[in-house]
Short mmCIF file of C-alpha atoms and ligand atoms in Angstrom, two decimals:
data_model
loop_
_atom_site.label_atom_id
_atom_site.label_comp_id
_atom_site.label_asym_id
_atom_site.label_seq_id
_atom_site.Cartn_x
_atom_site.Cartn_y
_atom_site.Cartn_z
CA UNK A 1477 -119.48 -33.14 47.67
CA UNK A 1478 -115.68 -32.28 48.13
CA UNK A 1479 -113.82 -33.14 44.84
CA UNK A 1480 -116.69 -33.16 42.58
CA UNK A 1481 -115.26 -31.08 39.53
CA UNK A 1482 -111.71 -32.79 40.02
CA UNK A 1483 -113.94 -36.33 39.64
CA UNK A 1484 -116.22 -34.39 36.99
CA UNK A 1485 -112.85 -34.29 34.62
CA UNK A 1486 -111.13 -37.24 35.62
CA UNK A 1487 -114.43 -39.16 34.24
CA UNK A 1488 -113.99 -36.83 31.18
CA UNK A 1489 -110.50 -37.65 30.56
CA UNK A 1490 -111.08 -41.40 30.78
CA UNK A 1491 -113.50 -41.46 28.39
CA UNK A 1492 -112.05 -38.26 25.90
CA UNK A 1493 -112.45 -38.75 22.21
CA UNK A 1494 -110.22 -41.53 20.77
CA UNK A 1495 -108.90 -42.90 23.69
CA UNK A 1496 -110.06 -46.03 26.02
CA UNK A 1497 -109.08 -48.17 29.05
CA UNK A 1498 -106.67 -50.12 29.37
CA UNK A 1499 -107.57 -53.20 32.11
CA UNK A 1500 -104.33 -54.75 33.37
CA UNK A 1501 -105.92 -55.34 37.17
CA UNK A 1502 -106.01 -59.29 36.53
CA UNK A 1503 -105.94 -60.71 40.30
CA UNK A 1504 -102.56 -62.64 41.11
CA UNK A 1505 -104.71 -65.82 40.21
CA UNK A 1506 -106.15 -64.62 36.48
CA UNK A 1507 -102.66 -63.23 35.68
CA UNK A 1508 -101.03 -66.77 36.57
CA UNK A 1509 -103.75 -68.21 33.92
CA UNK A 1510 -102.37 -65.58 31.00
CA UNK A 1511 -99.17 -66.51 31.80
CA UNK A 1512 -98.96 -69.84 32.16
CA UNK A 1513 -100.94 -69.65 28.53
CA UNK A 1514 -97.40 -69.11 26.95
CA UNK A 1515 -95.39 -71.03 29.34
CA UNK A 1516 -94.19 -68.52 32.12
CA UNK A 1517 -94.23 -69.01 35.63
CA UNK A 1518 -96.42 -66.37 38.08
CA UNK A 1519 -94.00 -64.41 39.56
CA UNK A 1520 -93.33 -60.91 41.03
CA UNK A 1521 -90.99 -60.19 38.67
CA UNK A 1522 -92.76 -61.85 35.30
CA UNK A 1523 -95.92 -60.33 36.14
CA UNK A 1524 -94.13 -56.31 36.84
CA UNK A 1525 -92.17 -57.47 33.07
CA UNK A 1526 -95.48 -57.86 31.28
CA UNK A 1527 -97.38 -54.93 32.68
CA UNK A 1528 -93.85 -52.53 32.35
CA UNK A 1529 -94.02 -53.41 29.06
CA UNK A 1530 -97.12 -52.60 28.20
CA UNK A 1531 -97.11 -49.34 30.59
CA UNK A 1532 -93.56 -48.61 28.19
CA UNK A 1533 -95.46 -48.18 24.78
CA UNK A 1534 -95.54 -45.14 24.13
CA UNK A 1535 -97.51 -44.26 21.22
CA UNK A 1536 -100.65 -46.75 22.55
CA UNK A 1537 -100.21 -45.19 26.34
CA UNK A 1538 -100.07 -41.34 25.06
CA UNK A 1539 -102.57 -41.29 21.83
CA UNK A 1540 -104.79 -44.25 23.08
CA UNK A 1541 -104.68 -45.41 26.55
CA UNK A 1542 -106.83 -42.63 28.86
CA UNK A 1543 -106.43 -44.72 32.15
CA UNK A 1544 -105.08 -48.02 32.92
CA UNK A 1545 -106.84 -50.10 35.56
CA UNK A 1546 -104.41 -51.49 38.09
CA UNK A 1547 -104.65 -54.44 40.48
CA UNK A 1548 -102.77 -53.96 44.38
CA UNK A 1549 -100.02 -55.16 43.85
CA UNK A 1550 -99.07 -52.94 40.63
CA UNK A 1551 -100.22 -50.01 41.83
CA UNK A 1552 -97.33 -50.21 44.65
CA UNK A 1553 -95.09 -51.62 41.89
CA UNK A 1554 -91.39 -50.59 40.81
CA UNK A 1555 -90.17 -50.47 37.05
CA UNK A 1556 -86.74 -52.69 36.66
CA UNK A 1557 -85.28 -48.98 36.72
CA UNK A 1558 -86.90 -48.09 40.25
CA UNK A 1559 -89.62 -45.85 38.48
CA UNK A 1560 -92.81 -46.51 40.22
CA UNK A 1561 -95.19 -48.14 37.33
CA UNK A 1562 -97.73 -45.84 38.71
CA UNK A 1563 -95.17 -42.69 37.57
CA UNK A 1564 -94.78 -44.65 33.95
CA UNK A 1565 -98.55 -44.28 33.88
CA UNK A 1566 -99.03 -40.53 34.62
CA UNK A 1567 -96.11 -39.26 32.72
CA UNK A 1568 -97.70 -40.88 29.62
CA UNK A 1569 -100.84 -38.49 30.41
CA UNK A 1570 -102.81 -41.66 31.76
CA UNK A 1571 -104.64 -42.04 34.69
CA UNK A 1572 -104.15 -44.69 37.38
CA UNK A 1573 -106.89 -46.58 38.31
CA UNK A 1574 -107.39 -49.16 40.74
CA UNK A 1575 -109.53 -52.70 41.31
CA UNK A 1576 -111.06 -52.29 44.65
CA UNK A 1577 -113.69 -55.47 44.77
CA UNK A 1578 -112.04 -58.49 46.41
CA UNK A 1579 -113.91 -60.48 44.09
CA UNK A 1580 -117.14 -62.45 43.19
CA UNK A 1581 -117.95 -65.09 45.47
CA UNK A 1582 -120.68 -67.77 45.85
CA UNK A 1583 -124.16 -66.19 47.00
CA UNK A 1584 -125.26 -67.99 50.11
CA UNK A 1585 -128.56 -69.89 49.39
CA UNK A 1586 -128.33 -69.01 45.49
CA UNK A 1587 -126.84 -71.71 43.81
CA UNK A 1588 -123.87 -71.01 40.81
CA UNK A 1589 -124.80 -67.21 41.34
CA UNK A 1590 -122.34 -64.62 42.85
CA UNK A 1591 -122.16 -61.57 45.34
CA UNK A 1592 -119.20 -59.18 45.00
CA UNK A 1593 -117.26 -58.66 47.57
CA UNK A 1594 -114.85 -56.19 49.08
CA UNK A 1595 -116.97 -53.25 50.92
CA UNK A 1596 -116.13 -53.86 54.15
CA UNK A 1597 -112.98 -51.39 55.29
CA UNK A 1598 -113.42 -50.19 51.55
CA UNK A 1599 -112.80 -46.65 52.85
CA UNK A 1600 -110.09 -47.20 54.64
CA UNK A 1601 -108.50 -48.75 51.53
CA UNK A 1602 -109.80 -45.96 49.07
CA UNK A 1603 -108.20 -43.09 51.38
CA UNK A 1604 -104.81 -44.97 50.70
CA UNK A 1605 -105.68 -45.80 47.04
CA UNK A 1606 -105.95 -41.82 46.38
CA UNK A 1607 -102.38 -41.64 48.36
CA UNK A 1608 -100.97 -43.62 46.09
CA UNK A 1609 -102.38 -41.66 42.49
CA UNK A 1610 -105.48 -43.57 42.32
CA UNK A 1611 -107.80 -41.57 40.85
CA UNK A 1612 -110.51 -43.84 39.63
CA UNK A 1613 -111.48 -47.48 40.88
CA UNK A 1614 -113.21 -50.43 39.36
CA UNK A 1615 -116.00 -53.20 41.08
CA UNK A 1616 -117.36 -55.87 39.12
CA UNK A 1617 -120.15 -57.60 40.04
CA UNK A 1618 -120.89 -61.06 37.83
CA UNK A 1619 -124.59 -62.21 37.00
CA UNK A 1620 -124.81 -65.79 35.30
CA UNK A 1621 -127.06 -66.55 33.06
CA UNK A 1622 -127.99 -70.13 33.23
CA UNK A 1623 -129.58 -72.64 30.88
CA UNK A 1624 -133.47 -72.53 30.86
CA UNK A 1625 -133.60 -76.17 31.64
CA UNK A 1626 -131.44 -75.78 34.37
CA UNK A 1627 -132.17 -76.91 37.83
CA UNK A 1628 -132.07 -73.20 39.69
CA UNK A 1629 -133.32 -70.20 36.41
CA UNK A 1630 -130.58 -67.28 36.61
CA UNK A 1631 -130.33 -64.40 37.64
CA UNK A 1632 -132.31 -64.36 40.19
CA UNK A 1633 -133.99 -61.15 41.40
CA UNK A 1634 -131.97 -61.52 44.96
CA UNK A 1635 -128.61 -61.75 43.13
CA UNK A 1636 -129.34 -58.78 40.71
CA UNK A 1637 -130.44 -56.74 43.39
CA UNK A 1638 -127.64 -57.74 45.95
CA UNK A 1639 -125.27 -56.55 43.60
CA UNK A 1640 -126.67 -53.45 42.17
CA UNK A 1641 -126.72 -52.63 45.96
CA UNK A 1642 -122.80 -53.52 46.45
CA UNK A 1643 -122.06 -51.29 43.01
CA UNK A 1644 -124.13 -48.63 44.56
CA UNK A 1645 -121.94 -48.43 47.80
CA UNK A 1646 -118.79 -48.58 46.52
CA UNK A 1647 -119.48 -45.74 43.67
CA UNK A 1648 -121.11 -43.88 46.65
CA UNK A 1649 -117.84 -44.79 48.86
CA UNK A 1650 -115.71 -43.76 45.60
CA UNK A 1651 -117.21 -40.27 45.68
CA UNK A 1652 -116.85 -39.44 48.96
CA UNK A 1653 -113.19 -40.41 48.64
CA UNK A 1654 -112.61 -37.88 45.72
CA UNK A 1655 -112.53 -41.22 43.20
CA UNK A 1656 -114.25 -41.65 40.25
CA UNK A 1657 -116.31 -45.04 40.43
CA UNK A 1658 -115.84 -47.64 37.04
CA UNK A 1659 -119.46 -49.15 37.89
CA UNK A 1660 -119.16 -52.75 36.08
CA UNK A 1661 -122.00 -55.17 36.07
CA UNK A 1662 -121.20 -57.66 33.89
CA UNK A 1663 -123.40 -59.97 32.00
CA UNK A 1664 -121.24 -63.04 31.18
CA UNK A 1665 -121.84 -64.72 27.95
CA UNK A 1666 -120.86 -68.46 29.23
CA UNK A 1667 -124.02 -70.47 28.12
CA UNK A 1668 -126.30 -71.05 24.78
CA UNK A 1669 -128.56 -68.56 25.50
CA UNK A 1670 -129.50 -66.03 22.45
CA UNK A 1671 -129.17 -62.47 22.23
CA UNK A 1672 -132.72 -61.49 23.02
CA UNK A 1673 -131.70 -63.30 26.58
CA UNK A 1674 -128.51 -61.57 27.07
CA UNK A 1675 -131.00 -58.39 26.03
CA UNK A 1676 -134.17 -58.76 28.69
CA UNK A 1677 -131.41 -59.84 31.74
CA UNK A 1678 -129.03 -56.91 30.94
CA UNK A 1679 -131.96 -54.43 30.69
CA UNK A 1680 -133.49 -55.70 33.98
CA UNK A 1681 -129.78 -55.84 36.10
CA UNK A 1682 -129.21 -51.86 34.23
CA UNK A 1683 -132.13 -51.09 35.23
CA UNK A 1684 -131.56 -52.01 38.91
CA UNK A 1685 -127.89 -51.03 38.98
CA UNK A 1686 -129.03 -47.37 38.27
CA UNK A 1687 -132.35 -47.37 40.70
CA UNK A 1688 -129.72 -48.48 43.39
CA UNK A 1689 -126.93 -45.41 42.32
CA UNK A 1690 -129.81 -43.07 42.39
CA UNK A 1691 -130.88 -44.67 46.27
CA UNK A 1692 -127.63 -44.15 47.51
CA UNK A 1693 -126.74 -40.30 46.24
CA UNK A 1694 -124.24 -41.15 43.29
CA UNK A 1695 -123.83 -38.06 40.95
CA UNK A 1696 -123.73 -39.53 37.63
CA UNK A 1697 -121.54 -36.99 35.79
CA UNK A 1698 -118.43 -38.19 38.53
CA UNK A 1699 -118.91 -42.47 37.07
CA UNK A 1700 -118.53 -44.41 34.34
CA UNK A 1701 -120.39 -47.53 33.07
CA UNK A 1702 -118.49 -50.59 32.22
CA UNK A 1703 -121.60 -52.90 31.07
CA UNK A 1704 -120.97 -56.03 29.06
CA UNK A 1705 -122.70 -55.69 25.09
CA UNK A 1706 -125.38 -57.59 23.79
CA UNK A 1707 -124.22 -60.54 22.65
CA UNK A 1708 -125.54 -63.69 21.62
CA UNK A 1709 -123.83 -66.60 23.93
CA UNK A 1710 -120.51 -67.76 23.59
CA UNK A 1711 -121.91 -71.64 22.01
CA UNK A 1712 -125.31 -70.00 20.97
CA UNK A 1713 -125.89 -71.92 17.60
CA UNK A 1714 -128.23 -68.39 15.93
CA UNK A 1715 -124.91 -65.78 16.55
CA UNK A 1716 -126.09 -62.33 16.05
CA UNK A 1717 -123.81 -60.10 13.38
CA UNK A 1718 -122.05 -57.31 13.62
CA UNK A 1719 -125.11 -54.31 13.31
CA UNK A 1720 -127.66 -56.34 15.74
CA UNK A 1721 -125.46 -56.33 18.48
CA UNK A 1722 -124.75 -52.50 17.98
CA UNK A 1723 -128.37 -51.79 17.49
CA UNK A 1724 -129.33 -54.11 20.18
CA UNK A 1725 -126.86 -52.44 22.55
CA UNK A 1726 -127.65 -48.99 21.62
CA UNK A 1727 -131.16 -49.16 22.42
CA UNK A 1728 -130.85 -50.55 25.74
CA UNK A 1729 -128.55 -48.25 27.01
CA UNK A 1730 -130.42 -45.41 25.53
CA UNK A 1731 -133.54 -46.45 27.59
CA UNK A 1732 -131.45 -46.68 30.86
CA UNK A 1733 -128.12 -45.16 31.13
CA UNK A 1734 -128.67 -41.02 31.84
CA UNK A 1735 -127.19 -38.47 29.13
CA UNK A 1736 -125.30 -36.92 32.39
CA UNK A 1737 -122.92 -39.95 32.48
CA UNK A 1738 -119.74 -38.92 30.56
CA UNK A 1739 -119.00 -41.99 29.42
CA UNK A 1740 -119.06 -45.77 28.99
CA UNK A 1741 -116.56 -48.05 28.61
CA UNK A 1742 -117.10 -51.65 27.43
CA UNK A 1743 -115.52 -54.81 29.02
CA UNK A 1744 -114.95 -57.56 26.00
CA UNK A 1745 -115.72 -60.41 28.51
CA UNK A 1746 -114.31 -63.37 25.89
CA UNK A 1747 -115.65 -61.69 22.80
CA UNK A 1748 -111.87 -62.26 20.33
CA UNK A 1749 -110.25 -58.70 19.87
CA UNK A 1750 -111.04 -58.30 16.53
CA UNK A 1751 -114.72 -58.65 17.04
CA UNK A 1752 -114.64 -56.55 20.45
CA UNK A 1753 -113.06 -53.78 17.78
CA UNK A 1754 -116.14 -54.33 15.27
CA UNK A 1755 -118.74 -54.07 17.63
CA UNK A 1756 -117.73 -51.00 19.11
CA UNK A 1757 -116.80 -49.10 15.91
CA UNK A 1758 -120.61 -50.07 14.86
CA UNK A 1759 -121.86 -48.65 17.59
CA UNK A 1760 -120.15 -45.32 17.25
CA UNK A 1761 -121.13 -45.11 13.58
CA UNK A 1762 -124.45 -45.19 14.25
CA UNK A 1763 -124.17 -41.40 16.19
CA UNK A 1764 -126.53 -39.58 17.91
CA UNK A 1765 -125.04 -41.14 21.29
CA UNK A 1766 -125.87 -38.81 24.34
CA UNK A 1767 -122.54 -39.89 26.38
CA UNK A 1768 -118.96 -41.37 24.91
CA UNK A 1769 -118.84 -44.56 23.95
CA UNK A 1770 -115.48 -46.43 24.42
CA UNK A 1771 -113.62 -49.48 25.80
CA UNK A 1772 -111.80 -50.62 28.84
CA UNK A 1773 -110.82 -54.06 27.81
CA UNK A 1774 -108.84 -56.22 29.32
CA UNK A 1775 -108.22 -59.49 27.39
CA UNK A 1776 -109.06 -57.95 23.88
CA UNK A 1777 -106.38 -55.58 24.27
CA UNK A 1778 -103.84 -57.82 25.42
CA UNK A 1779 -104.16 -61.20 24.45
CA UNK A 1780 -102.82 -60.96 20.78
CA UNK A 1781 -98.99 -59.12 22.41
CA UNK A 1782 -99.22 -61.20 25.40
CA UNK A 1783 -98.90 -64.01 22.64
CA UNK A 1784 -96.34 -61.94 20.77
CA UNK A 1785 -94.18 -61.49 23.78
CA UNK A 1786 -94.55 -64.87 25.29
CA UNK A 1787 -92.29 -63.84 28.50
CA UNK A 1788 -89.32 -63.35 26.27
CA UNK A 1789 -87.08 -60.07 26.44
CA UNK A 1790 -85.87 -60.59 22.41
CA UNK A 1791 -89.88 -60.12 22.09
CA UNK A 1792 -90.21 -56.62 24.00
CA UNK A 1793 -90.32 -54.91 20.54
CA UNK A 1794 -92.90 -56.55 18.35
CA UNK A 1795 -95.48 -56.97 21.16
CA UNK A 1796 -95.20 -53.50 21.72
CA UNK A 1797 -95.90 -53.30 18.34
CA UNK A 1798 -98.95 -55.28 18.69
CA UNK A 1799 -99.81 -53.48 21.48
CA UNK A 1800 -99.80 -50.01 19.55
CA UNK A 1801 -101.80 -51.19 16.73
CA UNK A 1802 -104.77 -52.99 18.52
CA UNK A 1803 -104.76 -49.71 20.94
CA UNK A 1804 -104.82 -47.53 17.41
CA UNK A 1805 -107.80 -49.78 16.02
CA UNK A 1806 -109.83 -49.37 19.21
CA UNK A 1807 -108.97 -46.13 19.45
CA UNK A 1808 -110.19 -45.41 16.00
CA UNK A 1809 -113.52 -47.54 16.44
CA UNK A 1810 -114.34 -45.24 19.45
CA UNK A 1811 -114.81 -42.45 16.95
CA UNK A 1812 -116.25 -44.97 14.26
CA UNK A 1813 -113.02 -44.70 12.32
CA UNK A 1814 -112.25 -48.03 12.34
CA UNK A 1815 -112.59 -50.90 9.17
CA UNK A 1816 -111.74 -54.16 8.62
CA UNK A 1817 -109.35 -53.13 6.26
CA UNK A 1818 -107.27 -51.47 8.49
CA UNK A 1819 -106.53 -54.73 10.54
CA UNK A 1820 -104.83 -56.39 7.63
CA UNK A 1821 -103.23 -53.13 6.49
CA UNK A 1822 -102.24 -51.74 9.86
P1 LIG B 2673 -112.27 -58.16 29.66
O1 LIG B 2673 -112.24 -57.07 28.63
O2 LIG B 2673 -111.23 -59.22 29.43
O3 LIG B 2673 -113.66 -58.71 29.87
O4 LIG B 2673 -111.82 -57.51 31.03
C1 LIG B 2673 -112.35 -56.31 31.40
C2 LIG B 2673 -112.44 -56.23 32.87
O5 LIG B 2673 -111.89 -55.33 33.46
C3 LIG B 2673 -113.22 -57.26 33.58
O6 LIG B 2673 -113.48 -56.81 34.87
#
């Protein structure tokens, strides 16, 4: 494989000691919903302002930030000073990324479950993604889990394996293009459902995700797993603490994920930011982890200086601010540095 080393340390680098993901690569649509969260209109020009911004800060984007996930749009994006945000990115050490799916859509014959899509001309579009200083991508594929006494039980086994077989193309696609594949199958935690649920259907979907990589040639060291954690459900009534989702966690992705993946990098998929800092800092404390363990969140990095900044320039400085410090306490809990101390302190 052409470009395997180059991939080999690009994975390194996005998951190197300290550091994490940033996820800015909302779609035009789940950007308008932030914004319009703290009253500012979905435009061009509001949406470049929040993600300069955030690309601007420097102590988060050189000590913390190992690669920022971009969406289209951004990637072919202009600072208010004609820098390319792309250029902001890389000269802060960072590595572009870039959201290739074109989203989850409604399975045909599988009611409220979803297929990813996006592979068709996917490398056509990954040849000009590395033209433009791509150098990793991200796919997300979505499995529900839905009520027991629902109509229609999910997951089914035709969704899970429908979209392990999408991830599994586009990482293999991603390789051949010289990109490092972000393989993300998300587990949501919408429902009631406990934590031994959100346990058996993320073992089973990890389980098929990396049977499918393995089918289709992906080299492990070149990836990165962005799996949701183990979580009880968002209105599940028995919420599981701090040290059972970490233990929880740990032990299914010891069972399944290889020790030749570099790294994984969680999404926070609605968990609140402190939490989404807890849980990972638990995790690392434990040791004895056979690949990094670190973040790529999206909303738990940004909601709390999105609030701070609420689309006004007078606000540029203390959301930065914000932005540093929840950066610093995720970077510290991906080396099991972090406490709860520190959040009131910091
Ligand atoms: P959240 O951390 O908000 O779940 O977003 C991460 C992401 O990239 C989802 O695809």
């Amino acid at each position: 494989m052409e470009r395997l080393d180059e991939m080999k340390k690009v994975a390194q680098a996005m998951v190197a000691p300290g550091k994490g993901i940033l996820a800015a690569d909302e779609s035009t649509g789940t950007i308008g919903k932030r914004l319009a969260s703290i009253d500012t209109e979905n435009t061009e020009g509001n949406r470049r302002a929040w993600r300069e911004m955030l690309f601007r800060t420097d102590e988060a984007m050189r000590e913390r930030v190992s690669g920022v996930i971009l969406y289209d749009e951004t990637l072919r994006q202009s600072a208010s000073d004609g820098t390319p945000l792309v250029d902001l990115i890389r000269d802060a050490g960072a590595v572009p990324g870039i959201k290739v799916d074109k989203g989850a859509k409604p399975m045909a014959l599988h009611p409220g479950e979803t297929i990813t899509e996006g592979l068709d001309g996917l490398r056509e579009r990954l040849a000009e993604y590395h033209d433009l200083g791509a150098r990793f991508a991200k796919w997300r594929a979505v499995i529900t889990i839905a009520h027991p006494d629902a109509d229609h039980q999910t997951p089914t086994r035709g969704a899970v394996l429908a979209n392990a077989e999408s991830l599994a193309r586009y990482a293999a696609l991603c390789q051949e293009a010289g990109i490092v594949p972000i393989v993300e199958p998300e587990v949501l935690m919408d429902g009631c459902h406990t934590i031994d649920r959100c346990e058996a259907v993320t073992r089973d979907v990890l389980v098929a995700v990396f049977d499918a990589l393995r089918r289709h040639n992906v080299r492990m060291e070149a990836m990165v797993l962005k799996p949701n954690m183990i979580v009880s459900a968002a209105d599940c009534d028995d919420r599981a603490d701090v040290q059972t989702v970490a233990a929880r966690t740990l032990s299914v992705l010891k069972d399944i994920v290889p020790s030749s993946v570099p790294g994984i990098a969680f999404l926070s998929g609605g968990q609140d930011d402190v939490t989404a800092t807890a849980h990972l800092d638990a995790m690392n404390r434990r040791g004895d982890l056979p690949w990094s363990l670190t973040y790529s969140y999206g909303r738990a990095l940004q909601q709390s200086t999105l609030r701070t900044w609420s689309g006004k320039a007078e606000n540029v400085p203390a959301a930065q601010e914000e932005f540093s410090r929840r950066c610093r306490m995720n970077g510290l809990a991906s080396t099991g540095e972090w406490s709860q101390e520190m959040e009131a302190g910091a």
